[in-house]
Tab-separated table of C-alpha atoms in Angstrom:
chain	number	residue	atom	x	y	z
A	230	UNK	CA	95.058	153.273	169.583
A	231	UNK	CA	97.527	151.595	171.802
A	232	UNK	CA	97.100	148.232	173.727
A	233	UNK	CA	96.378	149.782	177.053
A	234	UNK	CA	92.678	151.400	176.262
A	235	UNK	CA	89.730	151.128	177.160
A	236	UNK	CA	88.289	148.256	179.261
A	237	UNK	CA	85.024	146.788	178.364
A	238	UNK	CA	83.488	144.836	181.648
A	239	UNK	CA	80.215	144.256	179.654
A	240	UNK	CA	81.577	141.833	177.405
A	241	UNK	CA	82.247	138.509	177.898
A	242	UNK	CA	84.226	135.042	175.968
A	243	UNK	CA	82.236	132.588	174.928
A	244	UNK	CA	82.010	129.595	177.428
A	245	UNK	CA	82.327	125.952	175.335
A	246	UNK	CA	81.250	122.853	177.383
A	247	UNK	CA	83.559	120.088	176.898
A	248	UNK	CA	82.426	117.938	179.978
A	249	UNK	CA	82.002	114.458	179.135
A	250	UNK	CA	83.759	114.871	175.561
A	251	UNK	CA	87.174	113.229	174.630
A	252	UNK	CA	89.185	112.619	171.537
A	253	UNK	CA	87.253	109.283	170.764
A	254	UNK	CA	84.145	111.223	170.111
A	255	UNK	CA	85.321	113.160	166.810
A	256	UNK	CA	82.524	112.930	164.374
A	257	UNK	CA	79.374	113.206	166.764
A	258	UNK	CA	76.626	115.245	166.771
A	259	UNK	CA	78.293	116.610	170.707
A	260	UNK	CA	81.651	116.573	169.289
A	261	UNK	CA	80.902	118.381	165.889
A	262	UNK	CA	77.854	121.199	168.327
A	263	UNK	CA	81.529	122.001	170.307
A	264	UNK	CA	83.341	122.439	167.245
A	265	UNK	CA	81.762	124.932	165.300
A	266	UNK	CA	81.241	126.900	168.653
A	267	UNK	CA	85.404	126.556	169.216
A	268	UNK	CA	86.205	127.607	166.072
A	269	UNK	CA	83.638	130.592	165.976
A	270	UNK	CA	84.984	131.695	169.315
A	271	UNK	CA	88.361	131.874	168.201
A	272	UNK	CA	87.960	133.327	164.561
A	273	UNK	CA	85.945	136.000	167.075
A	274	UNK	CA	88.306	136.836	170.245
A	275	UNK	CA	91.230	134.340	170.012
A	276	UNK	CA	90.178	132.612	173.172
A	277	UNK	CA	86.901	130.936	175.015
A	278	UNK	CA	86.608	129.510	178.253
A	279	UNK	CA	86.194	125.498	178.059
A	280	UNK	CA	83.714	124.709	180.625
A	281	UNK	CA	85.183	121.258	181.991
A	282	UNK	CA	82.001	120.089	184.630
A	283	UNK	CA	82.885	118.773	187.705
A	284	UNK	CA	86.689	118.136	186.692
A	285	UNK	CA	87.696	121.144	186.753
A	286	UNK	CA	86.992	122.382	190.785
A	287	UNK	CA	88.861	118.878	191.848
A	288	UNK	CA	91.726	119.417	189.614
A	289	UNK	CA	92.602	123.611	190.848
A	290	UNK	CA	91.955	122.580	193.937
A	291	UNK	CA	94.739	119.447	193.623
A	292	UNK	CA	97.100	122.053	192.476
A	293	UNK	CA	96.672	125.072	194.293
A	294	UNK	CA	96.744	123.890	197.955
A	295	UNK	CA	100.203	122.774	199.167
A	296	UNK	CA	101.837	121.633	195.788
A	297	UNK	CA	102.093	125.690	194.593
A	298	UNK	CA	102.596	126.948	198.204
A	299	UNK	CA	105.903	124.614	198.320
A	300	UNK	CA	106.962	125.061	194.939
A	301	UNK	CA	106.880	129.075	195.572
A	302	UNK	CA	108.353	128.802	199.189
A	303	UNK	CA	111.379	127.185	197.946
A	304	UNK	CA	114.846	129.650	198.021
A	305	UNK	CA	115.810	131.123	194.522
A	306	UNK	CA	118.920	128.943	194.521
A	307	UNK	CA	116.084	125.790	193.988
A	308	UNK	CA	114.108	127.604	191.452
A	309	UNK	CA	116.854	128.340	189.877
A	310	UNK	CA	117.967	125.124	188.864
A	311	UNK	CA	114.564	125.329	186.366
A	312	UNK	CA	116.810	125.592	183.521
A	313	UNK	CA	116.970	125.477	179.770
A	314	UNK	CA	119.163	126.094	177.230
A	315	UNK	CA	116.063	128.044	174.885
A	316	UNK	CA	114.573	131.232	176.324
A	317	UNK	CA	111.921	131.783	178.722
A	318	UNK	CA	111.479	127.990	179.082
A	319	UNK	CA	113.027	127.612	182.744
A	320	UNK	CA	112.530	129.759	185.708
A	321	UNK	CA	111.523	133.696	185.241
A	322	UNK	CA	111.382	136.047	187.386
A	323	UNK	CA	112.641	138.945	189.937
A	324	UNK	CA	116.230	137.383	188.814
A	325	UNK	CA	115.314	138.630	185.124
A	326	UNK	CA	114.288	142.718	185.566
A	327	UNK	CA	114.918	144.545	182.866
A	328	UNK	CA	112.807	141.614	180.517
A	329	UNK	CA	110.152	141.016	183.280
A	330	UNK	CA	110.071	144.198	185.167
A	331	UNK	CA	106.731	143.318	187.584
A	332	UNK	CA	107.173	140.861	190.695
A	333	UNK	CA	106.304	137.506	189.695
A	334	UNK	CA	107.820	134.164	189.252
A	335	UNK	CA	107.553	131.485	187.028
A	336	UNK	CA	108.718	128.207	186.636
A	337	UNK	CA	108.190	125.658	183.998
A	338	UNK	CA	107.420	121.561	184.045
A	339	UNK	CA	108.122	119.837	180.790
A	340	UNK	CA	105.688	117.260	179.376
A	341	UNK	CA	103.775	117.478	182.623
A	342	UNK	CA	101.506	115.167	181.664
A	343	UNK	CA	104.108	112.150	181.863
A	344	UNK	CA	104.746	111.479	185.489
A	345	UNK	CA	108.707	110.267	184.884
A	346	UNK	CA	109.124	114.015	183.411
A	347	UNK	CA	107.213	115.451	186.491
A	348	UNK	CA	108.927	113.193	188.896
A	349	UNK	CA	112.581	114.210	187.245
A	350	UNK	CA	111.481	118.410	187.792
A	351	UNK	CA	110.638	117.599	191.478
A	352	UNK	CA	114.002	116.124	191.956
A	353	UNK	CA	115.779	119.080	191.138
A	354	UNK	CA	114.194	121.119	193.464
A	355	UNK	CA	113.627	118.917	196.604
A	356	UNK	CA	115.958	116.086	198.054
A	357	UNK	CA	112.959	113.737	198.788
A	358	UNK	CA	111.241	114.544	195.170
A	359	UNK	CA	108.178	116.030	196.783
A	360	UNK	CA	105.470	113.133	195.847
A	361	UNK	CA	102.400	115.196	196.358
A	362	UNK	CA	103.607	118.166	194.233
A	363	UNK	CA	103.811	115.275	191.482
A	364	UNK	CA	100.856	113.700	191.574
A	365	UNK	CA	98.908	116.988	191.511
A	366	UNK	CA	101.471	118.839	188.523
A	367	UNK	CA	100.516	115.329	186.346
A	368	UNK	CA	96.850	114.616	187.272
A	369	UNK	CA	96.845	118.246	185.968
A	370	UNK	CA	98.680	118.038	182.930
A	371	UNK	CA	97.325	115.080	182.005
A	372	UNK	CA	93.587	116.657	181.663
A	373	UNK	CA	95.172	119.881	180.109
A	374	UNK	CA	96.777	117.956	177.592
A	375	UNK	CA	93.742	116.419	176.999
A	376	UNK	CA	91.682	119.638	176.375
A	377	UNK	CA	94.123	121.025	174.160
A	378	UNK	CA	94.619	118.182	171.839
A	379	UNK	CA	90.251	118.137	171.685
A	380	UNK	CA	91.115	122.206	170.775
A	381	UNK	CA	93.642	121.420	168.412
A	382	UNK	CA	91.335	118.693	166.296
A	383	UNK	CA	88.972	120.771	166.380
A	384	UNK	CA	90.467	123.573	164.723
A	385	UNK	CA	91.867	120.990	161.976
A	386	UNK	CA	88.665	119.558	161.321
A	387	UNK	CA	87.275	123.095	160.771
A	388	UNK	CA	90.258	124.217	158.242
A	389	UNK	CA	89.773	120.708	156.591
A	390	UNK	CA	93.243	119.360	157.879
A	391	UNK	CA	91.950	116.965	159.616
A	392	UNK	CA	94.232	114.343	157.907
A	393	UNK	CA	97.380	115.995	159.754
A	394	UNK	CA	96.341	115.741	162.989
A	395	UNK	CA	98.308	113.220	164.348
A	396	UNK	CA	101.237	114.437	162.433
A	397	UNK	CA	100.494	117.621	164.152
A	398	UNK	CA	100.288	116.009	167.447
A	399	UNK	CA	103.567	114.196	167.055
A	400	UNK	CA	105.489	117.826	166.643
A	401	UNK	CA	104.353	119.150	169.667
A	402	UNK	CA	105.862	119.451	173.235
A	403	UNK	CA	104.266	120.401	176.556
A	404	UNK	CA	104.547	122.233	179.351
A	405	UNK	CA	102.805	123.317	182.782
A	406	UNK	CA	103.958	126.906	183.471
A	407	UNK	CA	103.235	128.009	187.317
A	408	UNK	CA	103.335	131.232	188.448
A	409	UNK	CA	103.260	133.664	191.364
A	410	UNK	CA	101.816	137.542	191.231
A	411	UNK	CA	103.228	139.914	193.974
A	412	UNK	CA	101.834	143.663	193.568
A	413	UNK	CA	102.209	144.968	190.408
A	414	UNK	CA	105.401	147.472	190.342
A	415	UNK	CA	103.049	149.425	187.653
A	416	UNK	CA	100.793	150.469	190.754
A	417	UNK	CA	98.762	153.468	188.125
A	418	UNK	CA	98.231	151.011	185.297
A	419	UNK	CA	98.019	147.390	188.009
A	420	UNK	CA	99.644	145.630	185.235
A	421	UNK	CA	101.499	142.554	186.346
A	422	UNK	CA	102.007	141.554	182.829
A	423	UNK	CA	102.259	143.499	179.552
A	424	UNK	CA	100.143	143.232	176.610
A	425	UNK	CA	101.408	139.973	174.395
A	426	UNK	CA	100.648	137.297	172.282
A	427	UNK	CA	101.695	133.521	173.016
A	428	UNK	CA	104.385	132.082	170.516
A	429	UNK	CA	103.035	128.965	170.771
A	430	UNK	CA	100.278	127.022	169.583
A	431	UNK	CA	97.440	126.737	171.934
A	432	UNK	CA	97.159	127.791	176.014
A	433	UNK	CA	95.449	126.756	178.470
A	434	UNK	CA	94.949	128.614	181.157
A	435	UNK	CA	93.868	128.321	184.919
A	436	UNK	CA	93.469	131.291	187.188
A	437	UNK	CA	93.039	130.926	190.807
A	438	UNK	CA	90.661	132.724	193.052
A	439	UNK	CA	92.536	135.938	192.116
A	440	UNK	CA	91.642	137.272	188.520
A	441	UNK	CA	93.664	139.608	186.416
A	442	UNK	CA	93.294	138.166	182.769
A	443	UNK	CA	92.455	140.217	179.896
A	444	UNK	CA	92.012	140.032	176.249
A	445	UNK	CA	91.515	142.424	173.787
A	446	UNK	CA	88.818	142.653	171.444
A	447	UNK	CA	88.912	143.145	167.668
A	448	UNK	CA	87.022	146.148	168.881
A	449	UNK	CA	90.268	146.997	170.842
A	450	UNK	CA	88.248	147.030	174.196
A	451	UNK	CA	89.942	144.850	177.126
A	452	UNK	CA	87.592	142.268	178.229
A	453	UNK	CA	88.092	140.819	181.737
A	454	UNK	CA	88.415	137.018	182.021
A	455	UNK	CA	86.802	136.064	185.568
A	456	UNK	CA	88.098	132.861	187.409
A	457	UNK	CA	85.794	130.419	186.852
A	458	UNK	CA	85.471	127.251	188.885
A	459	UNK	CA	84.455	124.963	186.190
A	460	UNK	CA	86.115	126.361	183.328
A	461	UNK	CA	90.004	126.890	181.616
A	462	UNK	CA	90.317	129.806	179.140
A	463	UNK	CA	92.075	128.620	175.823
A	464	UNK	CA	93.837	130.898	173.634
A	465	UNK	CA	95.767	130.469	170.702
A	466	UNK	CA	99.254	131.957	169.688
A	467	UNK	CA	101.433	132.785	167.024
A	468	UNK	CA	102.487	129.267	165.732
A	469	UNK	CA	98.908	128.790	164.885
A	470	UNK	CA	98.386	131.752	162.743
A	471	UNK	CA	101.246	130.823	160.745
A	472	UNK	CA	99.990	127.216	160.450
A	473	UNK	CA	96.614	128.458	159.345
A	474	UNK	CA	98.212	130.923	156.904
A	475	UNK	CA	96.745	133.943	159.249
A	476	UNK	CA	92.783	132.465	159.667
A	477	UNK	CA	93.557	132.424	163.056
A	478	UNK	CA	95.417	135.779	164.743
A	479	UNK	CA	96.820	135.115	168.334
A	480	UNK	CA	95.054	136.290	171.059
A	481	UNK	CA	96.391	139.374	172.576
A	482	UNK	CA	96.672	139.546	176.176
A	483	UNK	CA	97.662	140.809	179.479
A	484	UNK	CA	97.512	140.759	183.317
A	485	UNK	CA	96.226	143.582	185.488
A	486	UNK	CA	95.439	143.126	188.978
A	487	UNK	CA	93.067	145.323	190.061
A	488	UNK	CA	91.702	143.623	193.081
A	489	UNK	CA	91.876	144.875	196.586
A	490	UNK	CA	92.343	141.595	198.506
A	491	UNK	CA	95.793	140.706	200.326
A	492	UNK	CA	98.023	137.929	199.043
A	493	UNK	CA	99.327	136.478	195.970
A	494	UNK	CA	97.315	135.612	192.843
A	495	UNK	CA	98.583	131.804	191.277
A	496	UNK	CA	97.698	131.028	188.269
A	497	UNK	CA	98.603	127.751	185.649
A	498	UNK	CA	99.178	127.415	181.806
A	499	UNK	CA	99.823	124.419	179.809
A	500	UNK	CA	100.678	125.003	176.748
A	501	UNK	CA	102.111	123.313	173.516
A	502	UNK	CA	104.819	124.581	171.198
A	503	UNK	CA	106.772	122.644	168.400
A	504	UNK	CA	109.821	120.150	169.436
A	505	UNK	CA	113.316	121.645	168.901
A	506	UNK	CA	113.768	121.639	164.919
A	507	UNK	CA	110.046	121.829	163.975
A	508	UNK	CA	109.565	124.042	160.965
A	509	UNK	CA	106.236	125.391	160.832
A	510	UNK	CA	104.704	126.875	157.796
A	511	UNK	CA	101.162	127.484	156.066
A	512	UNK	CA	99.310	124.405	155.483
A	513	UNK	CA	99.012	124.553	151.131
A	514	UNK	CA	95.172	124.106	151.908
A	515	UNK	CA	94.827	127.287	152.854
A	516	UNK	CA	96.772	129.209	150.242
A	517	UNK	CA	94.899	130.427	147.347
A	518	UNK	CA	94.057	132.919	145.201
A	519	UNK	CA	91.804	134.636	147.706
A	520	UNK	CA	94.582	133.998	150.589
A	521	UNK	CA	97.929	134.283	149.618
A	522	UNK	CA	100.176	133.451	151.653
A	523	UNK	CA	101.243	135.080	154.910
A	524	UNK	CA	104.402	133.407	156.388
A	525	UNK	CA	107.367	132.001	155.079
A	526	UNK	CA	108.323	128.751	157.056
A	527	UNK	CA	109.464	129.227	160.359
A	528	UNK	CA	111.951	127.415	162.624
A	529	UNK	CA	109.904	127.967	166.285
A	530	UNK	CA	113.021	127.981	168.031
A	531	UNK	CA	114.919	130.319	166.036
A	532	UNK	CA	112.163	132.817	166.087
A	533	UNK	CA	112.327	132.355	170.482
A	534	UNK	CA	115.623	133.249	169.916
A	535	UNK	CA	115.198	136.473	168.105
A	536	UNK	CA	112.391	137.438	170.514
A	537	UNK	CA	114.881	137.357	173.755
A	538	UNK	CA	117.560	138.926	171.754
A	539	UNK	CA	115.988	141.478	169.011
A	540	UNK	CA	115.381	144.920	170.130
A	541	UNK	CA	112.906	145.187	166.974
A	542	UNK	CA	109.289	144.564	166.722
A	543	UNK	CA	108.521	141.100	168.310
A	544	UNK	CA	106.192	138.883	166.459
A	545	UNK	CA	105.902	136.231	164.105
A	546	UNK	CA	104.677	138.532	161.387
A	547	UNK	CA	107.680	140.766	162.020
A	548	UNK	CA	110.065	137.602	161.528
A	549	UNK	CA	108.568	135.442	158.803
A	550	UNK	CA	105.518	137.558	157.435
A	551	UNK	CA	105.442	137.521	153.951
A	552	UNK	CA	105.942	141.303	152.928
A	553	UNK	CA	102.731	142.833	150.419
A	554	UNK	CA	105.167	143.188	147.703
A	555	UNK	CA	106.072	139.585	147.625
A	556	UNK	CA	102.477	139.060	148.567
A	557	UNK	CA	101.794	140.756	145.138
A	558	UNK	CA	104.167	139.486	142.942
């Protein structure tokens, strides 16, 4: 069966709530209730929606007033200077399409959650720095980051790797990804984005108004992710499977626009993904007998590397997997 079947309206992702949880309440009885239903979720569907309370309504609606609308009415020549010397971490877009052939652009803050980083971005685009586009892209990051370092101790805490958490945190670097949908150029299919899996560790993601997300099920049914006012979807990618020696698969997803409603549809993921030189491998916990291992170790940057060049299969597995004969032996 291929990755564009069936779609499955009647299902649903689990919805976590976080609100009023941080990082200082590991280890009670809140804290441990979210965890088991985190890990669950994404041993399940690779994803859940975190319901964030009252946060999350002031922070979209921060971000997705002005602060987009400038950033996406700038010329190419300004998005353009989104840069990066390591694939698809700058500007994409209708300047890229044969590798994104659907009419969308996206550009990329890093470490939006530190305001210097944020402030240096706006710089590059505007003359005057654009204060209010930086106060909303940090406020923002800031609370993403948040939620996904909750998400990521949580999913140590279940494998029993708790102990390299902050070790774990300490590889890691950020970024807010923003992005504009025009009409999808697949107008039979209304995919704006292809099936795909993240390369990265965890996403978190914030649709506006206009939905299109989908996941697919182990079942291989598409299930549609609705905006939600209170709530981010999180999803996991590739560099976590490898990390967890394949307990966790990526989530596999897409975008398809279906609605009829004029205008764009906005949406915002911050995600992390190991610093330049990171290896990442299995943790030995989770190799034994009954789980050999699945990757070899994996330089994350070389493997973004042979994604943007490699007309082969793209994937993690495809680049470091452990092969069943070596499995064997």
């Amino acid at each position: 069966m291929g990755f564009e079947d069936q779609k499955n309206d009647q299902l649903q992702i689990p919805k976590i709530r976080f609100e009023g949880l941080d990082l200082s309440q590991a280890g009670s009885p809140r804290w441990d209730s979210a965890r088991s239903h985190v890990i669950a979720a994404l041993q399940t569907y690779g994803c859940f929606d975190a319901v964030y309370g009252v946060t999350a309504p002031e922070l979209k609606g921060m971000l997705f007033g002005r602060p987009v609308l400038d950033l996406f009415e700038l010329g190419l020549q300004e998005k353009l200077q989104n840069t990066s010397d390591k694939p698809f971490l700058g500007y994409i877009g209708n300047s890229l399409p044969n590798v994104f052939p659907y009419q969308y652009e996206s550009l990329r803050v890093v470490d939006a959650h530190n305001l210097e980083s944020v402030e240096k971005f706006a710089r590059l685009l505007w003359p005057g720095g654009n204060p209010n586009f930086c106060n909303a892209a940090w406020t923002v990051g800031k609370h993403m980051r948040e939620l996904e370092q909750m998400v990521e101790k949580m999913i140590l805490e279940s494998m029993g790797l708790e102990k390299y958490f902050v070790r774990q945190v300490e590889s890691l670097e950020y970024g807010l990804r923003l992005t504009e949908y025009g009409i999808p150029s697949d107008q039979e299919n209304k995919l704006a984005m292809r099936s795909h899996v993240d390369p990265n560790m965890v996403t978190v993601i914030c649709q506006h108004q206009v939905g299109g997300l989908e996941v697919l099920s182990k079942d291989g049914d598409w299930i549609t992710v609705e905006p939600s006012l209170d709530a981010f979807t999180v999803v996991t990618g590739e560099a976590f499977g490898v990390l967890t020696n394949g307990r966790l698969e990526p989530c596999r997803h897409r975008v398809k626009i279906t609605s009829n409603e004029s205008g764009k549809r906005y949406s915002a993921l911050f995600s992390s993904r190991p610093k330049d030189g990171v290896v990442v491998h299995p943790a030995e916990e989770l190799i034994d007998e009954a789980h050999p291992q699945q990757y070899r170790p994996c330089n994350y940057n070389e493997y973004l590397r042979y994604v943007a060049t490699t007309k082969e299969e793209k994937s993690m597995k495809a680049f470091c997997g452990v092969a069943k004969e070596e499995t064997r032996a």
